[in-house]
Amino acid sequence: MESTRTRIRRATINDVASAAGLSRGTVSRVVNGERYVSDDAKLAVEEAILRVGYVRNSVARNLVRQQSGAIGLIIHEPHSLLFEDPNIGSILLGANAVLSAADYQLVSLIIDSERDSRRVADYLQGGLVDGAVIVSARASDPIALAVKNLGVPAAFVGHPPGIPDIPYVAIDNAAAAEAITARLLGTGRTRVGMIACALDRDSGQDRLAGFKAAMGDLFDPGLVVEYPLYTYGFGLEGMQELLRRRPDLDGVFAASDAVAAGAMTALQESGRQVPEDVGIVGFDDSSWALRCRPQLSTVRQPADLLGKRAAELVLAQIKGLPSPAEVLETSVMWRGSA
């Protein structure tokens, strides 16, 4: 059966030229922001564009330039974590602010399986993005290798081990974890455990290393429980396990604020008071930290700035400019939980 839909005709640059009473070349120079156009001609073209409803064909323009006008944000996390981890949203918004100002479209690419990795690698190979910001990459990440092999301008948020030499913006997770653990020990705690997470990436490994460094001779490997993701549920489960192993535990470093929130729930359900019986600290200074009762002592990391700086690194590479790695500062936010 023949379709009854009628395709709406797009206004063309010729329509603008006719409405403005100017040549196509003059209109083209105005549309493309070129010089040597009088103010009167520019005004006439702008008024004609409004009258005829002309929209510049960015697809055709990008084909000529051999660019897509898009930057991929590759997030190597399960779909469920996107709604639980506020840092991902902050990184996304930070990157989008920079890219939007540079007239680039941000395209989110989520990797939750090996099949996703292959799909995203094929997408990159198709030239559908001009660059990529990569979040939560694992050691020897196949996407990182694909980006390197394709020569796509890219930047990591974080610095995973075993990856190609690609620019990155990060924080010093080890030093920050050591600082907040030392602050926790300074309150007189001596039986301190850790709920360690995401040990397949640099952030998880470095936070555990910082905890060990601060604990020194007090470090007890039996008081470290390990989980794959920074989630509330793993914090709840991890705290229950630590209490089974050491009921008289008096301090906990949770690898993220979401993990700390779950741990705090488990402590309170067990009848322990925070911070009187058990002091607890987290990492991120996300919205989780302020929702906890008492509010959470934690490490503040500038998630939005991480996204902004990573996007700037990608744009610098596209322009052929230097793109050195950058390590941003963190700070300890001390609140009622410890």
GROMACS .gro file of C-alpha atoms in nm:
model
  338
    1MET     CA    1   0.000   0.000   0.000
    2GLU     CA    2   0.137   0.340  -0.093
    3SER     CA    3   0.226   0.561   0.201
    4THR     CA    4   0.016   0.875   0.246
    5ARG     CA    5   0.296   1.056   0.430
    6THR     CA    6   0.447   1.355   0.250
    7ARG     CA    7   0.809   1.438   0.319
    8ILE     CA    8   0.853   1.800   0.423
    9ARG     CA    9   1.087   1.989   0.190
   10ARG     CA   10   1.387   2.144   0.365
   11ALA     CA   11   1.472   2.503   0.281
   12THR     CA   12   1.799   2.527   0.089
   13ILE     CA   13   2.073   2.785   0.064
   14ASN     CA   14   1.925   2.876  -0.277
   15ASP     CA   15   1.595   2.964  -0.105
   16VAL     CA   16   1.785   3.193   0.133
   17ALA     CA   17   1.967   3.358  -0.157
   18SER     CA   18   1.640   3.419  -0.341
   19ALA     CA   19   1.468   3.562  -0.033
   20ALA     CA   20   1.765   3.787   0.050
   21GLY     CA   21   1.816   3.899  -0.312
   22LEU     CA   22   2.183   3.801  -0.295
   23SER     CA   23   2.410   3.551  -0.463
   24ARG     CA   24   2.448   3.196  -0.335
   25GLY     CA   25   2.817   3.262  -0.271
   26THR     CA   26   2.741   3.560  -0.047
   27VAL     CA   27   2.489   3.358   0.152
   28SER     CA   28   2.738   3.074   0.186
   29ARG     CA   29   3.002   3.309   0.326
   30VAL     CA   30   2.757   3.443   0.585
   31VAL     CA   31   2.640   3.094   0.688
   32ASN     CA   32   2.999   2.972   0.727
   33GLY     CA   33   3.111   3.277   0.923
   34GLU     CA   34   3.361   3.391   0.663
   35ARG     CA   35   3.496   3.744   0.629
   36TYR     CA   36   3.446   4.000   0.352
   37VAL     CA   37   3.069   4.027   0.390
   38SER     CA   38   2.908   4.366   0.450
   39ASP     CA   39   2.691   4.425   0.754
   40ASP     CA   40   2.390   4.494   0.528
   41ALA     CA   41   2.436   4.165   0.344
   42LYS     CA   42   2.479   3.976   0.670
   43LEU     CA   43   2.158   4.126   0.810
   44ALA     CA   44   1.966   4.045   0.491
   45VAL     CA   45   2.083   3.683   0.499
   46GLU     CA   46   1.995   3.642   0.868
   47GLU     CA   47   1.645   3.778   0.809
   48ALA     CA   48   1.599   3.552   0.505
   49ILE     CA   49   1.709   3.247   0.704
   50LEU     CA   50   1.436   3.318   0.959
   51ARG     CA   51   1.173   3.369   0.687
   52VAL     CA   52   1.241   3.050   0.492
   53GLY     CA   53   1.331   2.834   0.795
   54TYR     CA   54   1.674   2.735   0.667
   55VAL     CA   55   1.879   2.493   0.882
   56ARG     CA   56   2.241   2.431   0.788
   57ASN     CA   57   2.304   2.074   0.673
   58SER     CA   58   2.567   1.967   0.927
   59VAL     CA   59   2.586   1.616   0.777
   60ALA     CA   60   2.701   1.749   0.440
   61ARG     CA   61   2.938   1.995   0.603
   62ASN     CA   62   3.096   1.722   0.815
   63LEU     CA   63   3.137   1.495   0.511
   64VAL     CA   64   3.336   1.766   0.339
   65ARG     CA   65   3.549   1.818   0.648
   66GLN     CA   66   3.574   1.441   0.711
   67GLN     CA   67   3.447   1.496   1.066
   68SER     CA   68   3.141   1.374   1.251
   69GLY     CA   69   3.100   1.667   1.489
   70ALA     CA   70   3.056   1.416   1.775
   71ILE     CA   71   3.267   1.299   2.069
   72GLY     CA   72   3.197   0.965   2.237
   73LEU     CA   73   3.171   0.930   2.614
   74ILE     CA   74   3.258   0.563   2.669
   75ILE     CA   75   3.136   0.443   3.010
   76HIS     CA   76   3.264   0.101   3.112
   77GLU     CA   77   3.000   0.026   3.380
   78PRO     CA   78   2.681  -0.181   3.418
   79HIS     CA   79   2.366   0.004   3.319
   80SER     CA   80   2.234  -0.013   3.675
   81LEU     CA   81   2.533   0.177   3.811
   82LEU     CA   82   2.464   0.480   3.592
   83PHE     CA   83   2.171   0.570   3.816
   84GLU     CA   84   2.349   0.490   4.144
   85ASP     CA   85   2.685   0.663   4.092
   86PRO     CA   86   2.650   1.044   4.087
   87ASN     CA   87   3.010   1.079   3.971
   88ILE     CA   88   2.924   0.944   3.627
   89GLY     CA   89   2.656   1.207   3.582
   90SER     CA   90   2.892   1.483   3.698
   91ILE     CA   91   3.164   1.367   3.458
   92LEU     CA   92   2.911   1.357   3.174
   93LEU     CA   93   2.782   1.708   3.247
   94GLY     CA   94   3.134   1.847   3.278
   95ALA     CA   95   3.241   1.697   2.946
   96ASN     CA   96   2.921   1.807   2.775
   97ALA     CA   97   2.967   2.168   2.888
   98VAL     CA   98   3.308   2.187   2.719
   99LEU     CA   99   3.202   2.002   2.404
  100SER     CA  100   2.880   2.201   2.364
  101ALA     CA  101   3.075   2.527   2.381
  102ALA     CA  102   3.297   2.391   2.102
  103ASP     CA  103   2.991   2.290   1.893
  104TYR     CA  104   3.044   1.916   1.939
  105GLN     CA  105   2.770   1.666   2.018
  106LEU     CA  106   2.831   1.425   2.307
  107VAL     CA  107   2.739   1.062   2.231
  108SER     CA  108   2.712   0.823   2.527
  109LEU     CA  109   2.840   0.468   2.468
  110ILE     CA  110   2.785   0.224   2.754
  111ILE     CA  111   2.984  -0.099   2.786
  112ASP     CA  112   2.820  -0.364   3.002
  113SER     CA  113   2.946  -0.680   2.831
  114GLU     CA  114   3.199  -0.820   2.584
  115ARG     CA  115   2.936  -0.784   2.313
  116ASP     CA  116   2.910  -0.413   2.400
  117SER     CA  117   3.288  -0.384   2.367
  118ARG     CA  118   3.278  -0.527   2.016
  119ARG     CA  119   2.982  -0.310   1.919
  120VAL     CA  120   3.148   0.009   2.044
  121ALA     CA  121   3.478  -0.082   1.876
  122ASP     CA  122   3.291  -0.124   1.545
  123TYR     CA  123   3.116   0.209   1.603
  124LEU     CA  124   3.449   0.384   1.655
  125GLN     CA  125   3.596   0.220   1.346
  126GLY     CA  126   3.306   0.355   1.141
  127GLY     CA  127   3.431   0.711   1.196
  128LEU     CA  128   3.110   0.816   1.369
  129VAL     CA  129   3.294   1.014   1.638
  130ASP     CA  130   3.595   1.245   1.617
  131GLY     CA  131   3.725   1.153   1.961
  132ALA     CA  132   3.643   0.976   2.286
  133VAL     CA  133   3.642   1.034   2.662
  134ILE     CA  134   3.679   0.696   2.837
  135VAL     CA  135   3.544   0.647   3.191
  136SER     CA  136   3.605   0.350   3.425
  137ALA     CA  137   3.843   0.167   3.193
  138ARG     CA  138   3.984  -0.161   3.322
  139ALA     CA  139   4.339  -0.287   3.300
  140SER     CA  140   4.427  -0.384   2.940
  141ASP     CA  141   4.088  -0.253   2.827
  142PRO     CA  142   4.009  -0.372   2.470
  143ILE     CA  143   3.833  -0.042   2.395
  144ALA     CA  144   4.149   0.148   2.489
  145LEU     CA  145   4.346  -0.073   2.254
  146ALA     CA  146   4.092  -0.017   1.977
  147VAL     CA  147   4.108   0.361   2.028
  148LYS     CA  148   4.486   0.352   2.014
  149ASN     CA  149   4.496   0.134   1.702
  150LEU     CA  150   4.244   0.354   1.521
  151GLY     CA  151   4.428   0.672   1.612
  152VAL     CA  152   4.113   0.827   1.759
  153PRO     CA  153   4.187   1.135   1.976
  154ALA     CA  154   4.102   1.017   2.326
  155ALA     CA  155   4.144   1.084   2.697
  156PHE     CA  156   4.089   0.870   3.003
  157VAL     CA  157   3.921   0.977   3.323
  158GLY     CA  158   4.163   0.792   3.550
  159HIS     CA  159   4.479   0.609   3.452
  160PRO     CA  160   4.427   0.232   3.432
  161PRO     CA  161   4.739   0.012   3.424
  162GLY     CA  162   4.838  -0.182   3.115
  163ILE     CA  163   4.686   0.061   2.864
  164PRO     CA  164   4.836   0.241   2.564
  165ASP     CA  165   4.999   0.579   2.612
  166ILE     CA  166   4.680   0.786   2.590
  167PRO     CA  167   4.635   1.123   2.767
  168TYR     CA  168   4.441   1.119   3.092
  169VAL     CA  169   4.309   1.334   3.374
  170ALA     CA  170   4.296   1.176   3.718
  171ILE     CA  171   4.326   1.223   4.092
  172ASP     CA  172   4.583   1.069   4.326
  173ASN     CA  173   4.357   0.799   4.470
  174ALA     CA  174   4.634   0.644   4.680
  175ALA     CA  175   4.735   0.967   4.851
  176ALA     CA  176   4.370   1.065   4.911
  177ALA     CA  177   4.285   0.724   5.061
  178GLU     CA  178   4.594   0.738   5.282
  179ALA     CA  179   4.500   1.087   5.403
  180ILE     CA  180   4.144   1.002   5.507
  181THR     CA  181   4.247   0.670   5.665
  182ALA     CA  182   4.512   0.852   5.868
  183ARG     CA  183   4.246   1.101   5.979
  184LEU     CA  184   4.025   0.811   6.086
  185LEU     CA  185   4.311   0.655   6.284
  186GLY     CA  186   4.368   0.993   6.446
  187THR     CA  187   4.033   0.958   6.623
  188GLY     CA  188   4.178   0.666   6.821
  189ARG     CA  189   4.050   0.376   6.609
  190THR     CA  190   4.275   0.070   6.604
  191ARG     CA  191   4.059  -0.209   6.455
  192VAL     CA  192   3.991  -0.066   6.112
  193GLY     CA  193   3.869  -0.258   5.809
  194MET     CA  194   3.810  -0.168   5.447
  195ILE     CA  195   3.539  -0.248   5.196
  196ALA     CA  196   3.752  -0.248   4.881
  197CYS     CA  197   3.585  -0.233   4.540
  198ALA     CA  198   3.670  -0.223   4.169
  199LEU     CA  199   4.016  -0.372   4.205
  200ASP     CA  200   4.029  -0.428   3.829
  201ARG     CA  201   4.083  -0.056   3.774
  202ASP     CA  202   4.326   0.205   3.900
  203SER     CA  203   4.090   0.378   4.142
  204GLY     CA  204   4.014   0.060   4.336
  205GLN     CA  205   4.373  -0.061   4.343
  206ASP     CA  206   4.510   0.277   4.450
  207ARG     CA  207   4.253   0.330   4.726
  208LEU     CA  208   4.344  -0.007   4.874
  209ALA     CA  209   4.715   0.080   4.849
  210GLY     CA  210   4.656   0.410   5.027
  211PHE     CA  211   4.462   0.236   5.303
  212LYS     CA  212   4.746  -0.013   5.355
  213ALA     CA  213   5.003   0.265   5.368
  214ALA     CA  214   4.810   0.455   5.635
  215MET     CA  215   4.742   0.146   5.845
  216GLY     CA  216   5.107   0.037   5.859
  217ASP     CA  217   5.156  -0.226   6.129
  218LEU     CA  218   4.783  -0.213   6.212
  219PHE     CA  219   4.690  -0.347   5.868
  220ASP     CA  220   4.505  -0.680   5.888
  221PRO     CA  221   4.438  -0.846   5.550
  222GLY     CA  222   4.152  -1.035   5.713
  223LEU     CA  223   3.973  -0.703   5.761
  224VAL     CA  224   3.961  -0.624   5.388
  225VAL     CA  225   3.661  -0.748   5.190
  226GLU     CA  226   3.658  -0.713   4.810
  227TYR     CA  227   3.369  -0.649   4.568
  228PRO     CA  228   3.357  -0.572   4.195
  229LEU     CA  229   3.158  -0.246   4.193
  230TYR     CA  230   3.109   0.072   4.394
  231THR     CA  231   2.749   0.008   4.503
  232TYR     CA  232   2.526   0.053   4.806
  233GLY     CA  233   2.440  -0.317   4.802
  234PHE     CA  234   2.802  -0.426   4.818
  235GLY     CA  235   2.858  -0.181   5.104
  236LEU     CA  236   2.574  -0.341   5.297
  237GLU     CA  237   2.704  -0.693   5.229
  238GLY     CA  238   3.065  -0.598   5.296
  239MET     CA  239   2.989  -0.443   5.633
  240GLN     CA  240   2.793  -0.748   5.743
  241GLU     CA  241   3.091  -0.966   5.650
  242LEU     CA  242   3.337  -0.744   5.838
  243LEU     CA  243   3.120  -0.760   6.150
  244ARG     CA  244   3.114  -1.140   6.127
  245ARG     CA  245   3.492  -1.146   6.105
  246ARG     CA  246   3.554  -0.886   6.376
  247PRO     CA  247   3.251  -0.792   6.590
  248ASP     CA  248   3.458  -0.537   6.783
  249LEU     CA  249   3.560  -0.348   6.470
  250ASP     CA  250   3.579   0.025   6.545
  251GLY     CA  251   3.654   0.184   6.207
  252VAL     CA  252   3.583   0.135   5.835
  253PHE     CA  253   3.712   0.290   5.514
  254ALA     CA  254   3.458   0.232   5.237
  255ALA     CA  255   3.592   0.268   4.883
  256SER     CA  256   3.313   0.507   4.776
  257ASP     CA  257   3.028   0.706   4.928
  258ALA     CA  258   2.765   0.466   4.794
  259VAL     CA  259   2.953   0.177   4.954
  260ALA     CA  260   2.983   0.374   5.280
  261ALA     CA  261   2.608   0.444   5.281
  262GLY     CA  262   2.536   0.071   5.256
  263ALA     CA  263   2.789  -0.001   5.530
  264MET     CA  264   2.632   0.258   5.757
  265THR     CA  265   2.291   0.097   5.714
  266ALA     CA  266   2.438  -0.242   5.812
  267LEU     CA  267   2.604  -0.091   6.119
  268GLN     CA  268   2.286   0.075   6.235
  269GLU     CA  269   2.082  -0.239   6.173
  270SER     CA  270   2.329  -0.432   6.388
  271GLY     CA  271   2.277  -0.192   6.677
  272ARG     CA  272   2.611  -0.011   6.638
  273GLN     CA  273   2.614   0.366   6.667
  274VAL     CA  274   2.802   0.581   6.419
  275PRO     CA  275   3.048   0.726   6.510
  276GLU     CA  276   3.039   0.630   6.878
  277ASP     CA  277   3.093   0.256   6.821
  278VAL     CA  278   3.228   0.256   6.465
  279GLY     CA  279   3.370   0.547   6.269
  280ILE     CA  280   3.320   0.528   5.894
  281VAL     CA  281   3.466   0.724   5.603
  282GLY     CA  282   3.402   0.713   5.228
  283PHE     CA  283   3.532   0.854   4.901
  284ASP     CA  284   3.388   1.096   4.639
  285ASP     CA  285   3.191   1.359   4.835
  286SER     CA  286   2.888   1.278   4.622
  287SER     CA  287   2.522   1.328   4.708
  288TRP     CA  288   2.538   0.998   4.899
  289ALA     CA  289   2.764   1.165   5.159
  290LEU     CA  290   2.507   1.430   5.247
  291ARG     CA  291   2.214   1.186   5.251
  292CYS     CA  292   2.379   0.973   5.519
  293ARG     CA  293   2.287   1.026   5.885
  294PRO     CA  294   2.520   1.130   6.030
  295GLN     CA  295   2.669   1.293   5.722
  296LEU     CA  296   2.969   1.114   5.581
  297SER     CA  297   3.334   1.205   5.623
  298THR     CA  298   3.484   1.154   5.279
  299VAL     CA  299   3.731   1.258   5.010
  300ARG     CA  300   3.611   1.525   4.771
  301GLN     CA  301   3.707   1.459   4.413
  302PRO     CA  302   3.608   1.713   4.142
  303ALA     CA  303   3.406   1.481   3.917
  304ASP     CA  304   3.269   1.757   3.693
  305LEU     CA  305   3.617   1.902   3.647
  306LEU     CA  306   3.749   1.557   3.554
  307GLY     CA  307   3.494   1.549   3.273
  308LYS     CA  308   3.577   1.902   3.160
  309ARG     CA  309   3.951   1.846   3.154
  310ALA     CA  310   3.917   1.513   2.969
  311ALA     CA  311   3.702   1.678   2.702
  312GLU     CA  312   3.958   1.958   2.669
  313LEU     CA  313   4.234   1.700   2.619
  314VAL     CA  314   4.037   1.541   2.333
  315LEU     CA  315   3.970   1.876   2.165
  316ALA     CA  316   4.337   1.968   2.196
  317GLN     CA  317   4.436   1.650   2.013
  318ILE     CA  318   4.185   1.719   1.736
  319LYS     CA  319   4.348   2.060   1.688
  320GLY     CA  320   4.697   1.908   1.694
  321LEU     CA  321   4.785   2.080   2.023
  322PRO     CA  322   4.977   1.935   2.322
  323SER     CA  323   4.760   1.727   2.556
  324PRO     CA  324   4.959   1.649   2.870
  325ALA     CA  325   4.818   1.432   3.147
  326GLU     CA  326   4.681   1.613   3.450
  327VAL     CA  327   4.631   1.513   3.814
  328LEU     CA  328   4.367   1.718   3.999
  329GLU     CA  329   4.365   1.795   4.371
  330THR     CA  330   4.139   1.632   4.628
  331SER     CA  331   4.051   1.728   4.986
  332VAL     CA  332   3.919   1.556   5.298
  333MET     CA  333   3.567   1.661   5.402
  334TRP     CA  334   3.534   1.579   5.773
  335ARG     CA  335   3.179   1.531   5.900
  336GLY     CA  336   2.987   1.347   6.168
  337SER     CA  337   3.038   0.984   6.061
  338ALA     CA  338   3.386   0.960   6.213
   0.00000   0.00000   0.00000
